[in-house]
Amino acid sequence: MSSARSEPTRAQLLAAAQALCNAFANKADTDTLLSHFSSSHQISAFEHGLPALAPFLGRAFTGRAGPASVAAYFRLLQQHLTYDDMSFGTWVVDADAQRVSVKGHARFTWAEGAGKGQCWDEHFAYILDFDQDAKVTDYQVWADSGAAYLARRGELSQLTGAVTDPKVGRGAEHVKADDQSDKTVVE
């Protein structure tokens, strides 16, 4: 007698999404982040935006290993960005679609090159799709790619009047990259 596997409940999907987001907010290593992803389905990460703006934007990262893998996506984020005070809220769970959407916030800092130390406050949104074990199959991000691009080029502080991260030695004034972000609703 075989038993049919049931779909994850709303509570299980929410707990799985919160676990991944908490791991990310706590700056978990790549292996820990990947432990939240499916091992029975193809996995993907995609951060929406024009690929020319930053190396982690507008490219499909698939699978667990290789130069275009989900692991490579997380390593690119760690290479180019640091973040502080990351938090998540406004969770929307669709148990029928096995999908969770969430709005997040953090203070990001560009970590290398001409823009090293330039920082901005940002609201962003995730859509996470899950398998039958409540593990992530598809990870999508919508964020302020313009702020990342300007910071990468060292031009964000010129546009906003902000100074760079004090850890780099030049004082700091953090600005919201999108003054409409508090009005964004994830549907």
mmCIF file of C-alpha atoms in Angstrom:
data_model
loop_
_atom_site.group_PDB
_atom_site.id
_atom_site.type_symbol
_atom_site.label_atom_id
_atom_site.label_comp_id
_atom_site.label_asym_id
_atom_site.label_seq_id
_atom_site.Cartn_x
_atom_site.Cartn_y
_atom_site.Cartn_z
ATOM 1 C CA MET A 1 0.000 0.000 0.000
ATOM 2 C CA SER A 2 1.451 3.349 -1.008
ATOM 3 C CA SER A 3 0.500 6.542 0.693
ATOM 4 C CA ALA A 4 0.010 9.733 -1.261
ATOM 5 C CA ARG A 5 2.166 12.576 -0.143
ATOM 6 C CA SER A 6 0.139 15.600 0.921
ATOM 7 C CA GLU A 7 0.974 19.170 0.015
ATOM 8 C CA PRO A 8 2.515 21.376 2.721
ATOM 9 C CA THR A 9 0.030 23.291 4.848
ATOM 10 C CA ARG A 10 -0.104 27.068 5.042
ATOM 11 C CA ALA A 11 1.654 26.912 8.420
ATOM 12 C CA GLN A 12 4.420 24.663 7.044
ATOM 13 C CA LEU A 13 4.994 26.954 4.055
ATOM 14 C CA LEU A 14 5.138 30.020 6.291
ATOM 15 C CA ALA A 15 7.571 28.321 8.683
ATOM 16 C CA ALA A 16 9.799 27.217 5.780
ATOM 17 C CA ALA A 17 9.816 30.708 4.247
ATOM 18 C CA GLN A 18 10.571 32.310 7.616
ATOM 19 C CA ALA A 19 13.413 29.835 8.223
ATOM 20 C CA LEU A 20 15.085 30.717 4.903
ATOM 21 C CA CYS A 21 14.585 34.455 5.428
ATOM 22 C CA ASN A 22 15.915 34.267 8.994
ATOM 23 C CA ALA A 23 18.978 32.342 7.791
ATOM 24 C CA PHE A 24 19.602 34.984 5.134
ATOM 25 C CA ALA A 25 19.055 37.863 7.591
ATOM 26 C CA ASN A 26 21.526 36.204 9.971
ATOM 27 C CA LYS A 27 24.138 36.000 7.189
ATOM 28 C CA ALA A 28 24.195 32.210 7.037
ATOM 29 C CA ASP A 29 26.777 30.583 4.791
ATOM 30 C CA THR A 30 25.865 29.291 1.341
ATOM 31 C CA ASP A 31 25.524 25.653 2.438
ATOM 32 C CA THR A 32 23.073 26.637 5.166
ATOM 33 C CA LEU A 33 21.029 28.691 2.700
ATOM 34 C CA LEU A 34 21.009 25.791 0.221
ATOM 35 C CA SER A 35 19.706 23.463 2.943
ATOM 36 C CA HIS A 36 16.382 25.314 2.611
ATOM 37 C CA PHE A 37 16.156 24.413 -1.105
ATOM 38 C CA SER A 38 14.663 21.296 -2.662
ATOM 39 C CA SER A 39 16.839 18.262 -3.320
ATOM 40 C CA SER A 40 14.117 16.564 -5.393
ATOM 41 C CA HIS A 41 13.373 19.380 -7.878
ATOM 42 C CA GLN A 42 15.437 21.712 -10.046
ATOM 43 C CA ILE A 43 16.107 24.879 -8.021
ATOM 44 C CA SER A 44 16.506 28.434 -9.250
ATOM 45 C CA ALA A 45 17.264 31.953 -8.068
ATOM 46 C CA PHE A 46 16.445 35.038 -10.092
ATOM 47 C CA GLU A 47 16.825 38.656 -9.032
ATOM 48 C CA HIS A 48 14.887 40.844 -11.415
ATOM 49 C CA GLY A 49 16.785 43.671 -13.070
ATOM 50 C CA LEU A 50 18.966 44.548 -16.026
ATOM 51 C CA PRO A 51 22.042 42.254 -16.090
ATOM 52 C CA ALA A 52 24.358 45.178 -16.914
ATOM 53 C CA LEU A 53 23.570 46.846 -13.566
ATOM 54 C CA ALA A 54 25.091 44.211 -11.244
ATOM 55 C CA PRO A 55 26.507 40.700 -11.697
ATOM 56 C CA PHE A 56 23.679 39.040 -9.751
ATOM 57 C CA LEU A 57 20.792 40.749 -11.602
ATOM 58 C CA GLY A 58 18.701 39.518 -14.511
ATOM 59 C CA ARG A 59 20.348 36.110 -14.772
ATOM 60 C CA ALA A 60 18.804 32.727 -14.077
ATOM 61 C CA PHE A 61 20.845 30.764 -11.540
ATOM 62 C CA THR A 62 19.863 27.079 -11.521
ATOM 63 C CA GLY A 63 20.991 23.927 -9.741
ATOM 64 C CA ARG A 64 23.227 23.491 -6.713
ATOM 65 C CA ALA A 65 26.690 23.621 -8.283
ATOM 66 C CA GLY A 66 28.475 25.379 -11.108
ATOM 67 C CA PRO A 67 29.095 28.948 -12.272
ATOM 68 C CA ALA A 68 25.389 29.655 -12.899
ATOM 69 C CA SER A 69 24.030 27.824 -9.832
ATOM 70 C CA VAL A 70 21.976 29.062 -6.904
ATOM 71 C CA ALA A 71 25.133 28.675 -4.805
ATOM 72 C CA ALA A 72 26.957 30.987 -7.250
ATOM 73 C CA TYR A 73 24.151 33.566 -6.868
ATOM 74 C CA PHE A 74 24.535 33.613 -3.087
ATOM 75 C CA ARG A 75 28.335 33.850 -3.405
ATOM 76 C CA LEU A 76 27.957 36.840 -5.763
ATOM 77 C CA LEU A 77 25.736 38.562 -3.215
ATOM 78 C CA GLN A 78 28.333 37.915 -0.487
ATOM 79 C CA GLN A 79 31.103 39.227 -2.745
ATOM 80 C CA HIS A 80 29.369 42.457 -3.766
ATOM 81 C CA LEU A 81 27.042 43.356 -0.885
ATOM 82 C CA THR A 82 26.917 43.460 2.858
ATOM 83 C CA TYR A 83 23.755 44.209 4.772
ATOM 84 C CA ASP A 84 22.551 45.059 8.234
ATOM 85 C CA ASP A 85 19.237 45.245 10.064
ATOM 86 C CA MET A 86 17.469 42.890 7.637
ATOM 87 C CA SER A 87 13.877 42.163 8.571
ATOM 88 C CA PHE A 88 10.868 40.576 6.909
ATOM 89 C CA GLY A 89 7.132 41.113 7.245
ATOM 90 C CA THR A 90 3.854 41.238 5.301
ATOM 91 C CA TRP A 91 3.837 37.492 4.583
ATOM 92 C CA VAL A 92 1.364 36.247 1.966
ATOM 93 C CA VAL A 93 0.961 32.461 1.798
ATOM 94 C CA ASP A 94 -0.846 30.694 -1.044
ATOM 95 C CA ALA A 95 -1.031 27.037 0.006
ATOM 96 C CA ASP A 96 -2.741 26.008 -3.249
ATOM 97 C CA ALA A 97 0.117 27.412 -5.354
ATOM 98 C CA GLN A 98 2.736 26.387 -2.737
ATOM 99 C CA ARG A 99 4.055 29.953 -2.800
ATOM 100 C CA VAL A 100 5.002 32.556 -0.204
ATOM 101 C CA SER A 101 5.537 36.248 -0.898
ATOM 102 C CA VAL A 102 7.193 38.535 1.594
ATOM 103 C CA LYS A 103 8.358 42.116 1.870
ATOM 104 C CA GLY A 104 11.751 42.768 3.439
ATOM 105 C CA HIS A 105 13.937 45.670 4.452
ATOM 106 C CA ALA A 106 17.665 46.082 5.036
ATOM 107 C CA ARG A 107 20.529 48.526 4.889
ATOM 108 C CA PHE A 108 22.813 47.451 2.042
ATOM 109 C CA THR A 109 26.445 48.434 1.432
ATOM 110 C CA TRP A 110 28.396 47.878 -1.773
ATOM 111 C CA ALA A 111 31.483 45.891 -0.788
ATOM 112 C CA GLU A 112 34.110 46.432 -3.479
ATOM 113 C CA GLY A 113 35.487 48.603 -6.251
ATOM 114 C CA ALA A 114 34.641 52.239 -6.885
ATOM 115 C CA GLY A 115 31.499 52.044 -4.791
ATOM 116 C CA LYS A 116 32.986 50.313 -1.765
ATOM 117 C CA GLY A 117 31.200 51.577 1.335
ATOM 118 C CA GLN A 118 28.259 53.270 -0.391
ATOM 119 C CA CYS A 119 25.075 52.285 1.422
ATOM 120 C CA TRP A 120 21.329 52.621 1.101
ATOM 121 C CA ASP A 121 18.161 51.542 2.874
ATOM 122 C CA GLU A 122 15.954 49.379 0.718
ATOM 123 C CA HIS A 123 12.632 47.575 0.695
ATOM 124 C CA PHE A 124 12.491 44.448 -1.456
ATOM 125 C CA ALA A 125 10.137 41.558 -2.158
ATOM 126 C CA TYR A 126 10.627 37.803 -2.440
ATOM 127 C CA ILE A 127 8.422 35.193 -4.059
ATOM 128 C CA LEU A 128 9.329 31.683 -2.940
ATOM 129 C CA ASP A 129 7.896 28.545 -4.552
ATOM 130 C CA PHE A 130 8.017 25.247 -2.664
ATOM 131 C CA ASP A 131 8.019 21.509 -3.324
ATOM 132 C CA GLN A 132 5.973 18.840 -1.536
ATOM 133 C CA ASP A 133 8.494 18.860 1.361
ATOM 134 C CA ALA A 134 8.180 22.631 1.928
ATOM 135 C CA LYS A 135 11.635 23.212 0.423
ATOM 136 C CA VAL A 136 12.271 26.152 -1.943
ATOM 137 C CA THR A 137 12.299 25.397 -5.668
ATOM 138 C CA ASP A 138 12.234 28.938 -7.062
ATOM 139 C CA TYR A 139 13.542 32.072 -5.335
ATOM 140 C CA GLN A 140 12.709 35.414 -6.965
ATOM 141 C CA VAL A 141 13.716 38.873 -5.757
ATOM 142 C CA TRP A 142 12.540 42.345 -6.710
ATOM 143 C CA ALA A 143 14.793 45.060 -5.301
ATOM 144 C CA ASP A 144 16.184 48.507 -6.065
ATOM 145 C CA SER A 145 18.603 47.637 -8.845
ATOM 146 C CA GLY A 146 19.166 51.346 -9.548
ATOM 147 C CA ALA A 147 20.588 51.981 -6.085
ATOM 148 C CA ALA A 148 22.835 48.920 -6.399
ATOM 149 C CA TYR A 149 24.082 50.119 -9.784
ATOM 150 C CA LEU A 150 24.810 53.651 -8.596
ATOM 151 C CA ALA A 151 26.526 52.351 -5.453
ATOM 152 C CA ARG A 152 28.620 49.946 -7.552
ATOM 153 C CA ARG A 153 29.818 52.873 -9.680
ATOM 154 C CA GLY A 154 30.475 55.059 -6.620
ATOM 155 C CA GLU A 155 27.752 57.514 -7.683
ATOM 156 C CA LEU A 156 24.957 56.882 -5.173
ATOM 157 C CA SER A 157 26.254 59.357 -2.599
ATOM 158 C CA GLN A 158 26.500 62.081 -5.265
ATOM 159 C CA LEU A 159 22.866 61.619 -6.192
ATOM 160 C CA THR A 160 21.406 61.259 -2.702
ATOM 161 C CA GLY A 161 23.787 63.389 -0.672
ATOM 162 C CA ALA A 162 24.535 60.341 1.456
ATOM 163 C CA VAL A 163 28.004 59.561 2.631
ATOM 164 C CA THR A 164 29.460 56.088 2.739
ATOM 165 C CA ASP A 165 29.519 53.457 5.458
ATOM 166 C CA PRO A 166 31.432 54.511 8.596
ATOM 167 C CA LYS A 167 33.184 51.127 8.654
ATOM 168 C CA VAL A 168 35.004 52.308 5.549
ATOM 169 C CA GLY A 169 35.973 55.504 7.354
ATOM 170 C CA ARG A 170 33.966 58.347 5.854
ATOM 171 C CA GLY A 171 30.891 58.804 8.076
ATOM 172 C CA ALA A 172 27.374 57.746 7.135
ATOM 173 C CA GLU A 173 23.977 59.052 6.289
ATOM 174 C CA HIS A 174 21.717 56.225 5.179
ATOM 175 C CA VAL A 175 18.935 57.084 2.762
ATOM 176 C CA LYS A 176 15.897 55.229 1.561
ATOM 177 C CA ALA A 177 16.502 54.277 -2.045
ATOM 178 C CA ASP A 178 12.784 54.470 -2.834
ATOM 179 C CA ASP A 179 10.683 56.896 -0.832
ATOM 180 C CA GLN A 180 7.510 55.085 -1.953
ATOM 181 C CA SER A 181 8.627 51.730 -0.511
ATOM 182 C CA ASP A 182 6.442 51.941 2.589
ATOM 183 C CA LYS A 183 3.382 51.986 0.336
ATOM 184 C CA THR A 184 4.319 48.798 -1.568
ATOM 185 C CA VAL A 185 1.928 45.912 -1.063
ATOM 186 C CA VAL A 186 2.764 42.365 -2.041
ATOM 187 C CA GLU A 187 -0.324 40.753 -3.513
#
